[in-house]
Coordinates of C-alpha atoms (C1' of nucleotides) in Angstrom, one line a residue:
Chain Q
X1 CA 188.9 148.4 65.6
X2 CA 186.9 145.3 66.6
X3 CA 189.0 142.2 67.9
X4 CA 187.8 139.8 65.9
X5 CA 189.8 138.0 63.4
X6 CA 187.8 134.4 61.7
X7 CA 184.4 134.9 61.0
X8 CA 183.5 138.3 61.9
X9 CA 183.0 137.6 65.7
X10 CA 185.0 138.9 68.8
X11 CA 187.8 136.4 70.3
X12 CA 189.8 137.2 73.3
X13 CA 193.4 137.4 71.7
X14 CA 194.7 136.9 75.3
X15 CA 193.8 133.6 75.4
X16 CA 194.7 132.8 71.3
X17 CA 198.7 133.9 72.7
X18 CA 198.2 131.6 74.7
X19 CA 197.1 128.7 72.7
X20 CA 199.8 129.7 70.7
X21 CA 202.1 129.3 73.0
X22 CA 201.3 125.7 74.3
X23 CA 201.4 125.4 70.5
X24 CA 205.1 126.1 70.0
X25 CA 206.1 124.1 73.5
X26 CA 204.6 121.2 72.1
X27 CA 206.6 121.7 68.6
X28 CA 209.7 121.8 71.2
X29 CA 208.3 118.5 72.4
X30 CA 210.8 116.9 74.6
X31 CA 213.3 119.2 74.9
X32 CA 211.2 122.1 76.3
X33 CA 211.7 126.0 75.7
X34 CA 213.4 128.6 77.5
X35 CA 210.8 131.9 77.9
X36 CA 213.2 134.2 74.7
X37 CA 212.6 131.2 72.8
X38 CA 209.2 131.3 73.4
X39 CA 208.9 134.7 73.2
X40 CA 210.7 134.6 69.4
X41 CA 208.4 131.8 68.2
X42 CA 205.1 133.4 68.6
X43 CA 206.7 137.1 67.9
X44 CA 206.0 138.8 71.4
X45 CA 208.3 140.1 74.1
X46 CA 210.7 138.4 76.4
X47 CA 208.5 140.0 79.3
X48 CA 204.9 139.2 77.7
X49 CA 206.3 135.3 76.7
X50 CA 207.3 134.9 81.0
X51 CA 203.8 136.5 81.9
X52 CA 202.1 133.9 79.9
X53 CA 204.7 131.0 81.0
X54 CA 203.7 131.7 84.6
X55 CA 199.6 131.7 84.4
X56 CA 199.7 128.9 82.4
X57 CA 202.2 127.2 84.8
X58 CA 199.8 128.6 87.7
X59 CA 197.3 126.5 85.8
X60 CA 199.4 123.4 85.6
X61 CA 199.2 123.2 81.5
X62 CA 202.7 123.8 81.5
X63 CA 205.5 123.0 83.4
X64 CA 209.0 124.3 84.1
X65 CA 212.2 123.0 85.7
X66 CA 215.2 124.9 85.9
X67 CA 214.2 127.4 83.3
X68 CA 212.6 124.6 80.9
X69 CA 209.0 125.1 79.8
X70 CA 206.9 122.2 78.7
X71 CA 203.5 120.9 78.5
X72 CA 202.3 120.1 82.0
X73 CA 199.9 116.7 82.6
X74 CA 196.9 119.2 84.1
X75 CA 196.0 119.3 80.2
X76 CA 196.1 115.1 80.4
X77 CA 193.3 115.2 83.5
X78 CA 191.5 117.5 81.7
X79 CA 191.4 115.6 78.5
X80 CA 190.6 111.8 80.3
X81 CA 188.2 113.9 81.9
X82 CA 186.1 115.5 78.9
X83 CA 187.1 111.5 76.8
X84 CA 185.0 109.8 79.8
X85 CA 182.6 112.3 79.9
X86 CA 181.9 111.3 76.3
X87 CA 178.5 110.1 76.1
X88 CA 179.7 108.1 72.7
X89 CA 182.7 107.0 74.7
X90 CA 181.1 105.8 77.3
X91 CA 178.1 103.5 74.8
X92 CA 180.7 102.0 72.7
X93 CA 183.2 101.1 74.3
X94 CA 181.3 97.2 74.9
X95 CA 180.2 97.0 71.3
X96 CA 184.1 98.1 70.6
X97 CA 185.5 94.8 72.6
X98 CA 182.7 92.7 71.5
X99 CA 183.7 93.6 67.7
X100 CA 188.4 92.4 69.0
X101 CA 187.0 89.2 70.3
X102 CA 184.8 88.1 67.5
X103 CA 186.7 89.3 65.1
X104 CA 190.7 88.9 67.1
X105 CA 191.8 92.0 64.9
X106 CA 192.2 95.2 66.6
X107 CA 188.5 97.3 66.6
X108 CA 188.8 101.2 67.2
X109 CA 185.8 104.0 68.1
X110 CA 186.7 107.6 66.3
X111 CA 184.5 110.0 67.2
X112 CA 184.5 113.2 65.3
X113 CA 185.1 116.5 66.0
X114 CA 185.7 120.1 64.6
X115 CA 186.0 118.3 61.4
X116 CA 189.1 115.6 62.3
X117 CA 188.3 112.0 64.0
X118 CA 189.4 111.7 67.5
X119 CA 190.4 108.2 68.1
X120 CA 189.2 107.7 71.5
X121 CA 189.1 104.1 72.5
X122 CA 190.6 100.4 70.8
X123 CA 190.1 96.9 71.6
X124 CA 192.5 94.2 70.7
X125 CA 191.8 90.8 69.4
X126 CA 194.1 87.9 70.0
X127 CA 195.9 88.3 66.5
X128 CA 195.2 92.6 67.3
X129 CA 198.2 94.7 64.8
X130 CA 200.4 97.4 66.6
X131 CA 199.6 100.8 65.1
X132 CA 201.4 103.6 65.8
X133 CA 198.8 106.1 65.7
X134 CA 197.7 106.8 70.0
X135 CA 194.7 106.6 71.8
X136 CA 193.8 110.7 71.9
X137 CA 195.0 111.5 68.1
X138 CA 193.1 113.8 65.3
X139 CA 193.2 112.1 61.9
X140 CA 192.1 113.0 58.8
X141 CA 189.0 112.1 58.1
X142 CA 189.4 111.0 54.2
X143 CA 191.9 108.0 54.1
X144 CA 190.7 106.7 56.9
X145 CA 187.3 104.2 56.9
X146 CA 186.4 105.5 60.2
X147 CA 186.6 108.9 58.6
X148 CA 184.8 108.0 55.2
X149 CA 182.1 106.3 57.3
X150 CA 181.5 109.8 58.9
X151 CA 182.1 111.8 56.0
X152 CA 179.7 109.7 53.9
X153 CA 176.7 110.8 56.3
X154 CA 177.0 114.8 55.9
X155 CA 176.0 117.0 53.9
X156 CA 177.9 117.2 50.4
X157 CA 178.5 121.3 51.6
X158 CA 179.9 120.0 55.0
X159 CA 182.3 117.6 53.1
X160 CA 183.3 120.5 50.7
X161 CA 183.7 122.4 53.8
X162 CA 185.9 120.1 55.7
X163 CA 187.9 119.1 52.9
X164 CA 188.6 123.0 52.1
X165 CA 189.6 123.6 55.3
X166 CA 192.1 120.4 56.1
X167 CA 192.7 119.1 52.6
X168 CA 193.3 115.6 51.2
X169 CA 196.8 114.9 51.8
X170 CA 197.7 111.6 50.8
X171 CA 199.0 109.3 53.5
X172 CA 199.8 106.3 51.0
X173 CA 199.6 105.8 47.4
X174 CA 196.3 104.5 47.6
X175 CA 194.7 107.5 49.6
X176 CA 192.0 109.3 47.6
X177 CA 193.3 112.9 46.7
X178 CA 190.6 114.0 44.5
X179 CA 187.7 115.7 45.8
X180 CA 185.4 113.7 43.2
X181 CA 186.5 110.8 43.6
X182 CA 185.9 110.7 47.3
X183 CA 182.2 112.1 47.0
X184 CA 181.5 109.2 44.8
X185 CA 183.3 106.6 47.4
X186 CA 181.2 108.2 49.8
X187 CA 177.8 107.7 47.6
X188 CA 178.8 104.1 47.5
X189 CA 179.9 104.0 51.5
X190 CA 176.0 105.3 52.3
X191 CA 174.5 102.4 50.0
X192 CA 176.7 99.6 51.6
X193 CA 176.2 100.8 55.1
X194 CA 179.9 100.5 55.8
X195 CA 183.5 102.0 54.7
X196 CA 186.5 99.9 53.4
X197 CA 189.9 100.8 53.6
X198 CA 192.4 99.3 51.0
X199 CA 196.1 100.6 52.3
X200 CA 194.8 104.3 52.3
X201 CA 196.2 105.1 55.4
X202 CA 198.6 102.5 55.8
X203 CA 200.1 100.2 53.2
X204 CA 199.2 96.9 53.7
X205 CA 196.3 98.0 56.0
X206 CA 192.6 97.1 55.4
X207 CA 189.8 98.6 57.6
X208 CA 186.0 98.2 57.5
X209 CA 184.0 100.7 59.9
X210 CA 180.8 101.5 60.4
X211 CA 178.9 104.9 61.0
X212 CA 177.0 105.9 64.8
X213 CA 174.3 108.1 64.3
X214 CA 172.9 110.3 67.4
X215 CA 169.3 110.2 68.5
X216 CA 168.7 113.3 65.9
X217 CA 169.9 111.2 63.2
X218 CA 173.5 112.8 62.7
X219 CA 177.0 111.2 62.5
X220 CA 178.6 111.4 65.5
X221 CA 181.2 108.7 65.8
X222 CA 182.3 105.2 63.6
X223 CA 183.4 102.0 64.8
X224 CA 185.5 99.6 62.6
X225 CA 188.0 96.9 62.4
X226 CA 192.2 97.0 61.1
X227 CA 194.3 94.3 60.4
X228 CA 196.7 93.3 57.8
X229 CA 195.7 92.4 53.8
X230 CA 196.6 89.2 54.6
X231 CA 193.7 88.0 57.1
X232 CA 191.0 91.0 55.9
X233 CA 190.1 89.6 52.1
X234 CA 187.7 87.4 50.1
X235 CA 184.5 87.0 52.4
X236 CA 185.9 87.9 55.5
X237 CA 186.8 91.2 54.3
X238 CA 183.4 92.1 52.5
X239 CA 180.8 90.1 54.1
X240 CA 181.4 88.7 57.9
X241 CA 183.1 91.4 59.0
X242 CA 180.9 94.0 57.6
X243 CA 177.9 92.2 59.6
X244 CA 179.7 92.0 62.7
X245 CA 181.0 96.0 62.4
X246 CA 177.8 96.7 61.3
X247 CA 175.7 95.3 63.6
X248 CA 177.7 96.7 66.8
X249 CA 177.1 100.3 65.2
X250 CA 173.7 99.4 65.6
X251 CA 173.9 98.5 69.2
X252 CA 175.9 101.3 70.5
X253 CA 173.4 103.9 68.8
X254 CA 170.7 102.2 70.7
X255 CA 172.9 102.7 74.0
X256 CA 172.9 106.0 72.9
X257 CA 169.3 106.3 72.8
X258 CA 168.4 104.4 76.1
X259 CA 171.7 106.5 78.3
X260 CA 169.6 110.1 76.6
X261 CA 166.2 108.9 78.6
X262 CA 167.8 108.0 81.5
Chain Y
X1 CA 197.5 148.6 89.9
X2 CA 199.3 145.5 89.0
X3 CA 198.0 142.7 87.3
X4 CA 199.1 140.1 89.7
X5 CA 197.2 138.4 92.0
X6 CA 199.4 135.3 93.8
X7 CA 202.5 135.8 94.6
X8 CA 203.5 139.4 93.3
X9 CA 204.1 138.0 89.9
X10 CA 202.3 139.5 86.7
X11 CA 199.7 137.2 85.4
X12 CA 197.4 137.1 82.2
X13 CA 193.6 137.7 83.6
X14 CA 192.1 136.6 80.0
X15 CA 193.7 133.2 80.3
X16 CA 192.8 133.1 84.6
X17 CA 189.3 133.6 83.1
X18 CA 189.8 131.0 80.3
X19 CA 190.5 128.1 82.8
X20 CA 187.5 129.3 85.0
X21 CA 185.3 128.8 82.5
X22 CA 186.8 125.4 81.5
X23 CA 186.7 124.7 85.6
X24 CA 182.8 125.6 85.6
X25 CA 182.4 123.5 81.9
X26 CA 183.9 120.6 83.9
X27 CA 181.3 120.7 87.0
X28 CA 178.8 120.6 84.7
X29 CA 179.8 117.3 83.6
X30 CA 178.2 115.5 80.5
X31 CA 175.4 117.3 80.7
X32 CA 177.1 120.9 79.5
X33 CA 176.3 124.5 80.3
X34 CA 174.5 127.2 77.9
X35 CA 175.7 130.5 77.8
X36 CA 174.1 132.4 80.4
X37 CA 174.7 129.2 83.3
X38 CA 178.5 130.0 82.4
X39 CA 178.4 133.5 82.7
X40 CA 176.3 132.8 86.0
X41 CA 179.2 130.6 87.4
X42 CA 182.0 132.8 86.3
X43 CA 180.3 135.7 87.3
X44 CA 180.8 137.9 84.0
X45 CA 178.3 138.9 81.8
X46 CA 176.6 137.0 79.1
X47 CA 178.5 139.0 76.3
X48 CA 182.0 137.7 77.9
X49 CA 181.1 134.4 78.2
X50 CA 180.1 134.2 74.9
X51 CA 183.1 135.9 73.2
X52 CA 185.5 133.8 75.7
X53 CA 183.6 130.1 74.9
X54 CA 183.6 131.4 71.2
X55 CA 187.4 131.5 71.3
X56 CA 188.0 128.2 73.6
X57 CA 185.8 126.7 70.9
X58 CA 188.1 127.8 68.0
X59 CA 190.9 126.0 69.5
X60 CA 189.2 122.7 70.1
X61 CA 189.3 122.7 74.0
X62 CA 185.3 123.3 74.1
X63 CA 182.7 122.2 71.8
X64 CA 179.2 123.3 71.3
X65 CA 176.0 121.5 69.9
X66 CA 172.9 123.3 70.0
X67 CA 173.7 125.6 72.4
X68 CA 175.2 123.6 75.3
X69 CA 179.4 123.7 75.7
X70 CA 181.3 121.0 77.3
X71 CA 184.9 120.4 77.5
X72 CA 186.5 119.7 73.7
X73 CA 188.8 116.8 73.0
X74 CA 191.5 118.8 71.6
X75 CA 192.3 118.9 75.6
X76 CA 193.0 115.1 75.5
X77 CA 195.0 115.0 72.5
X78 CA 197.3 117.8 73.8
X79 CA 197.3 116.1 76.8
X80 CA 198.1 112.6 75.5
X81 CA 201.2 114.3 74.0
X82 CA 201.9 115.7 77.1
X83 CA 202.1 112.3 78.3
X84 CA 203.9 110.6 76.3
X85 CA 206.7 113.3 76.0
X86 CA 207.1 112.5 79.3
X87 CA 210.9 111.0 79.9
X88 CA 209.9 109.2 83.0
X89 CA 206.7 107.6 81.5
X90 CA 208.8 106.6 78.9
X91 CA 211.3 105.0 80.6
X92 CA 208.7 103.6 83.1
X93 CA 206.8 101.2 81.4
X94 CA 208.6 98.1 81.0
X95 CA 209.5 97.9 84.7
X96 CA 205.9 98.8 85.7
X97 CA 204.8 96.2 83.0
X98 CA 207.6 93.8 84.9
X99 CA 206.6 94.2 88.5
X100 CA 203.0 93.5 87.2
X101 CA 203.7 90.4 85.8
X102 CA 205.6 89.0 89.3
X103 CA 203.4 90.4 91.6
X104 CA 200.3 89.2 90.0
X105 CA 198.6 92.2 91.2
X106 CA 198.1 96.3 90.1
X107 CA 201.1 97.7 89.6
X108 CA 200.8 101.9 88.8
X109 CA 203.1 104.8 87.9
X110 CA 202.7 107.9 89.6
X111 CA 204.5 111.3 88.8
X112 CA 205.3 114.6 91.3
X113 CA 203.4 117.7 89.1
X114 CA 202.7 120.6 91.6
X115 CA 202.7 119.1 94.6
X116 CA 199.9 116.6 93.6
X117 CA 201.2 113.0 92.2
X118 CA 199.6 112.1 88.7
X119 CA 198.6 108.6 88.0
X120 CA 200.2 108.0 84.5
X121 CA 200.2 104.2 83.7
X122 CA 199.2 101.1 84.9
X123 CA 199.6 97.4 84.6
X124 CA 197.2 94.4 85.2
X125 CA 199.2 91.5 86.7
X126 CA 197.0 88.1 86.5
X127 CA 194.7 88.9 89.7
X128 CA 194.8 92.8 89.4
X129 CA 192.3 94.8 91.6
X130 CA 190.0 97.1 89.9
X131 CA 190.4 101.1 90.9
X132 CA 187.9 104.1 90.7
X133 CA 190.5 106.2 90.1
X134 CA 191.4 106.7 86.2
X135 CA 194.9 107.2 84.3
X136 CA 195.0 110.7 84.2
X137 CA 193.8 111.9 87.5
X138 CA 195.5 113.8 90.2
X139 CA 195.9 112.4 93.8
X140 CA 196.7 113.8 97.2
X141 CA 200.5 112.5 98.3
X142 CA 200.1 112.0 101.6
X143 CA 197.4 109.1 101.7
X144 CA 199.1 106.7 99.0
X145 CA 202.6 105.1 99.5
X146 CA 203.1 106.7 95.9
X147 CA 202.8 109.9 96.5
X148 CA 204.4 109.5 100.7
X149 CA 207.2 107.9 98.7
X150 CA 207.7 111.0 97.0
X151 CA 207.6 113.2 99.7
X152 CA 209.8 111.4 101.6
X153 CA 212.6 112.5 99.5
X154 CA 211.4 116.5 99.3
X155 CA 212.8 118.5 102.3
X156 CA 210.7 119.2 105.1
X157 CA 210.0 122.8 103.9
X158 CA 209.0 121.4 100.6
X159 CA 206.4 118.9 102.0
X160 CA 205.2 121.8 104.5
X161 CA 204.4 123.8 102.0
X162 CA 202.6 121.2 99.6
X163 CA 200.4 120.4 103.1
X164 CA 199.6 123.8 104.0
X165 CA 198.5 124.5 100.2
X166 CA 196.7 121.2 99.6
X167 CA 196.3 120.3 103.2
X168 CA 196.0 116.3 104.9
X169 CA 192.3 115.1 104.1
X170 CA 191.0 112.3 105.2
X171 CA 190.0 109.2 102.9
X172 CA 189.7 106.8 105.7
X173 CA 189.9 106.5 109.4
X174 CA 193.5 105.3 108.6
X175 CA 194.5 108.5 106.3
X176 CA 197.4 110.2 108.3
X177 CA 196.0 113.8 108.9
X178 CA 198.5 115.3 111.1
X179 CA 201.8 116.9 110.0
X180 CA 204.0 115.4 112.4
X181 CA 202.9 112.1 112.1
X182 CA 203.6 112.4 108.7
X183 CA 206.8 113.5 108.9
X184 CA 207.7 110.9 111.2
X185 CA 206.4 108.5 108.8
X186 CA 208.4 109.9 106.3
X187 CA 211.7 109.9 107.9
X188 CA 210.8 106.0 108.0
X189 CA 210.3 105.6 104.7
X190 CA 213.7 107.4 103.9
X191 CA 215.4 104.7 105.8
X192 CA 213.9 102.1 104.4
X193 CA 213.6 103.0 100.7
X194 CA 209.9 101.5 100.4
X195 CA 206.4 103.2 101.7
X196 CA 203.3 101.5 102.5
X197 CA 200.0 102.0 102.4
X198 CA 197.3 100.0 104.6
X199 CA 194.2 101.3 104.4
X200 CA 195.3 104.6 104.1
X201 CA 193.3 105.9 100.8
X202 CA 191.1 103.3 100.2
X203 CA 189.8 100.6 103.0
X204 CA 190.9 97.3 102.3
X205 CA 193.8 98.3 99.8
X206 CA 197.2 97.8 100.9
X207 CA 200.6 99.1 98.6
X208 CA 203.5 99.1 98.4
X209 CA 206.1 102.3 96.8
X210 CA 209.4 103.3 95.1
X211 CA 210.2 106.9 94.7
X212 CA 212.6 107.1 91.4
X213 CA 214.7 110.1 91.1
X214 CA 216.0 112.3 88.4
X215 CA 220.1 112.6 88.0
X216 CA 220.4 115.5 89.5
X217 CA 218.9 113.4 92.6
X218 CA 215.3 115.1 93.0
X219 CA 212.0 112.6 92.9
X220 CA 210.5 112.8 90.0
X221 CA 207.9 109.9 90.3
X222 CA 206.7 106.8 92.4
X223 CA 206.3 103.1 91.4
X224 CA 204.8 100.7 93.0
X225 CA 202.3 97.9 93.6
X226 CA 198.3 97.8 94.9
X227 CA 196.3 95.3 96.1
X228 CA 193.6 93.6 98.6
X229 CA 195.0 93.5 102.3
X230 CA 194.4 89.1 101.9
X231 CA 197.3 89.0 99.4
X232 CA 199.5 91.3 100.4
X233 CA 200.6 90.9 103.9
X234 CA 203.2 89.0 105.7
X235 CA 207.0 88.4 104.2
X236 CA 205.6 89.0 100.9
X237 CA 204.4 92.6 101.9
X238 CA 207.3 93.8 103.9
X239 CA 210.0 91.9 102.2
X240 CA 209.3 90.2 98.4
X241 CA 207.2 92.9 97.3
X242 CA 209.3 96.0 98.6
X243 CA 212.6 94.2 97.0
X244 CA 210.7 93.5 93.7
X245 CA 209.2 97.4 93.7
X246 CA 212.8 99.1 94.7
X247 CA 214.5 97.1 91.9
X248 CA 212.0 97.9 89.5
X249 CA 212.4 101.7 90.9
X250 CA 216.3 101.4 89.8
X251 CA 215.8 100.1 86.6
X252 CA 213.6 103.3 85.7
X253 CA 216.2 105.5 87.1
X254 CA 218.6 103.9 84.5
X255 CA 216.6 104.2 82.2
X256 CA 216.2 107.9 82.6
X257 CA 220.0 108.2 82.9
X258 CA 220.6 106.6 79.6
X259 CA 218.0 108.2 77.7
X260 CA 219.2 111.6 78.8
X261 CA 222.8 111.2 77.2
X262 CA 221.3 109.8 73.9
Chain N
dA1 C1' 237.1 140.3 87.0
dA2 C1' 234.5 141.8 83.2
dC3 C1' 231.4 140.1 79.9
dC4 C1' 227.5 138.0 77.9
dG5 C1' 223.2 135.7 77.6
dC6 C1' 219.2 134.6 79.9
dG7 C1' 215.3 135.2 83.0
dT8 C1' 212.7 138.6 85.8
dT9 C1' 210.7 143.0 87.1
dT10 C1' 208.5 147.6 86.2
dG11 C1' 206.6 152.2 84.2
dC12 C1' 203.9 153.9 80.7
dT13 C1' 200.8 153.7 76.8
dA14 C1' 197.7 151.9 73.4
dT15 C1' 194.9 148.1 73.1
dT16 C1' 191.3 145.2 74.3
dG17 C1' 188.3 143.1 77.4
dC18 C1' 184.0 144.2 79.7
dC19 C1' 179.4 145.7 80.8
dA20 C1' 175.1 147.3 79.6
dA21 C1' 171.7 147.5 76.5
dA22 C1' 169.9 146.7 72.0
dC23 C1' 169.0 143.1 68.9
dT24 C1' 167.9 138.4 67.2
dT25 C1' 166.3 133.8 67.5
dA26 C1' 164.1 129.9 69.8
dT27 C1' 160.7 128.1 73.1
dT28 C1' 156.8 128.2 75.8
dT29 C1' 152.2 129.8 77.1
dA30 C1' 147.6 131.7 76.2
Chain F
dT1 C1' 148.3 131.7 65.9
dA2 C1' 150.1 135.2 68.4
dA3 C1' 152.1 137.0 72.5
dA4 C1' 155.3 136.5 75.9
dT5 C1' 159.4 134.8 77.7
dA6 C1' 163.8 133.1 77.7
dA7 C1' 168.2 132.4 75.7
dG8 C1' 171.9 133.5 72.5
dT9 C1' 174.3 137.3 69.8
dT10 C1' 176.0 141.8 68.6
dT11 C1' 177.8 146.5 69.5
dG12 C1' 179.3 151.2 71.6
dG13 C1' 182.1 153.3 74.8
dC14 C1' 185.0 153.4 78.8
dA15 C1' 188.1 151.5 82.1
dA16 C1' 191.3 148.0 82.8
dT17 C1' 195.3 145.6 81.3
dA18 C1' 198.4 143.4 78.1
dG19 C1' 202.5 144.7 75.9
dC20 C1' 206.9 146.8 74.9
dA21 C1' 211.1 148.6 76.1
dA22 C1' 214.4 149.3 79.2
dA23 C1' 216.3 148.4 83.6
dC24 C1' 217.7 144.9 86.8
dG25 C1' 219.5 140.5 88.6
dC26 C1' 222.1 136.3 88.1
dG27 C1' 224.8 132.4 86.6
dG28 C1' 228.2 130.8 83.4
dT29 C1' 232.0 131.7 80.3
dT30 C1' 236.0 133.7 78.4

DNA sequence: AACCGCGTTTGCTATTGCCAAACTTATTTA
DNA sequence: TAAATAAGTTTGGCAATAGCAAACGCGGTT
C-alpha cells in the first residue's frame, strides 16, 4: 500500500525512474540511447521512457540530438556548484598545494560521503604521478589511505555498516579483503595519526593521508600524498611525509573552525 | 487534464518538483535549508518536502547533517562523467592546451547546450588572466565572442528564439542588447570566421573566438582566447590571434571527424 | 510502393503523490 | 525543571497523475 521501499519511509518513485534512467544513459556512455532502449533497460513503456526523456531534457540533465539521449552538462554546473560550495573544499584546498610543493608528489583532498570518498581536489608536485582515477569520482573507502584515514575515525558499527553495504572488493593483490583485518589496520591508523597505502589500490602505489575532523569532532574529509614505491620508502615514506600530511590536516581543520565563526 | 505544462508535451511533475527543490537547495548556498524553509520555497507541504529530500537523498544528489540539506556530490560525479563523455571536450584539449601555450594568455572551451554556451576547459598560457567565472558554469551567448561565435552559425530563427527565451542582458555598457545589432554583428562574424569581444562581458577583457562544428556542419562549440585589452590589441588581435584560434578551431573539428569513424 | 522499426501522442485506469493533522523529537523560555 | 514552542516525521484518505496499450506519424529499407 505505502510507497516506500528501503527503510520503511515514503520515496517518490517518480523521481527513483528517473534516477534510473540517467542511470542506464550513463551505462550507454558515449554512444547515447534511443527512448525503446531506454524504455527496455529500466522495464517501463516506450511512452513512459519519452515522458521522462523530455522533463529531464527540459531540465538540461540530459540531452538529445537526432533521437540520441545522453547525459546533459546542467548535471556538471550543478555538481562544480555543490564541490565549491563545500565548506571542506573550499579550507583545504591551500593546505592541499602546500602538501605538492613540499612534498613534489601529487597530494589529493577526499571527502566522504554516503559512505564512498569523493575525490574533490589534487595538487601536483614537480615529480606529481598521472592517475587515472578523475577529479569528481566515488572510491571505495578500504584500499584507499584516504579512505582508511576516514574509516579509522568511525564507529566500529558504522564500518560494519559501510562495509556491508559496499563490500571489500579487492583492487590489487595487496587490498585488505577481510573485514578483521581491516578493523585492526584501522586500530593502528588511529594510534599513528595517519594511513599508509602499500599498492592496495594501485600496484606500485604508496599513499600516506591524513584524517580532517569537523568542529564536532567527526571525520569529514582526509588529505594525503601518492607517488610511486620508488620515491615514498625508508624515512620519507614513514616519517617526513607523515609530519608534513599530518600537520596540513591540522591546519585545514582549524580553517574549518575559523570559516564556522565567521 | 493533461499533464503538460510547456509546450503541449507530457511531462513528469514528481521530477519538475525534484529539480525545484534542488533549485531552492542551491539558493541557499553553503549554508543549507531545513525542512520546513524548503517546503516554504517550493510551496508544498512539510510532509512532501520531506518524502521528496528523503528520496534525492537516497540517490546522493542531496545530503543531510543534522537536519540541514544542501546539494550532494553524487551531482558532480555524474556530472564529471557527463563531461568527459563529451566527444568535443575530448577532442578539444590539446588544441586549447596549444593555443595557450602560443598566445601566452587564457585560452577556454565553450560548448552550445540549450541555447546557453558551457564553459568546459581551460588553459593557462604563461601570463593567463584570472576569471570569476568557474569550469562548469553556464553563460549568456550573446556577450562573449564564444558564445557570438556560436550563434553566428545558427539560423536567424534559431538565435531569435534563444534571445526571446534567454533575452540580451547587459554586463557592461558595451554588451550588445539589441537584436538587430546583433545580428548585424553576426553576419560579420560569418564572414570573417573569428568573433571578438571588447569589453563586452567583462570591462577590460578583450577575446578572441572559433566556432567548431560537428560533420553534419552544425556548431557544436567555441574556442578561443581571453585577455587584458593592453595585450591584445593591434595586428596581434585582429590578425595573429584570430589565425592562431581558427587553426586551432580546425584541428578540433578533425579531431571529431576521426574519432567518430573509430 | 509496401513494409518495418522507431519515436510521438492519447484515452483510460490504477497508482501514488499530496495535504492536513496527529505524533515525535529537539530547542528555547520561564 | 518544566512548560512552551518550533522543527522534523509519520499516516489516512482523496484527488491527481503516471503508466500502459494502442493508435498515429515518419523515415529508412527491402
Amino acid at each position: 500500500m505505502s510507497a516506500n521501499s528501503d527503510d520503511g519511509r515514503r520515496r517518490i518513485k517518480s523521481v527513483d525512474k528517473a534516477f534510473l534512467i540517467i542511470q542506464a544513459l550513463r551505462e550507454q556512455g558515449n554512444a547515447g540511447a534511443g527512448v525503446t532502449t531506454v524504455a527496455d533497460a529500466v522495464g517501463m513503456s516506450k511512452g513512459s521512457a519519452h515522458t521522462y526523456l523530455n522533463t529531464l531534457k527540459q531540465h538540461g540533465v540530459v540531452t538529445e540530438q537526432n533521437g540520441r539521449y545522453r547525459l546533459g552538462l546542467q548535471l556538471l554546473e550543478l555538481g562544480e556548484y555543490a564541490k565549491r560550495q563545500n565548506l571542506v573544499y573550499q579550507c583545504a584546498q591551500d593546505p592541499v598545494d602546500e602538501i605538492a610543493t613540499r612534498t613534489g608528489e601529487l597530494a589529493r583532498l577526499v571527502v566522504k560521503e554516503q559512505g564512498y570518498g569523493v575525490y574533490l581536489y589534487k595538487a601536483e608536485g614537480d615529480n606529481a604521478i598521472e592517475t587515472t582515477i578523475q577529479p569528481g569520482q566515488r572510491e571505495y573507502l578500504h584500499c584507499t589511505s584516504q579512505g582508511k584515514a576516514i574509516l579509522a575515525h568511525l564507529s566500529e558499527s558504522e564500518v560494519r555498516e559501510i562495509v556491508d553495504e559496499r563490500g571489500l572488493p579487492a583492487r590489487t593483490e595487496d587490498t585488505i579483503t577481510d573485514i578483521d583485518e581491516l578493523l585492526d589496520e584501522l586500530e593502528e591508523i588511529r594510534e599513528r595519526g595517519v594511513a599508509f597505502s602499500r599498492s592496495e589500490s594501485t600496484r606500485g602505489m604508496r599513499c600516506v593521508a591524513s584524517p580532517v575532523h569537523a568542529p564536532d569532532g567527526s571525520v569529514v574529509a582526509a588529505i594525503g600524498v601518492c607517488g610511486p614505491m620508488s620515491r615514498l620508502q625508508g624515512d620519507r615514506f614513514t616519517e617526513e611525509i607523515p609530519d608534513i600530511v599530518r600537520n596540513a590536516a591540522n591546519i585545514v581543520e582549524i580553517n574549518i573552525q575559523m570559516n564556522r565563526n565567521s
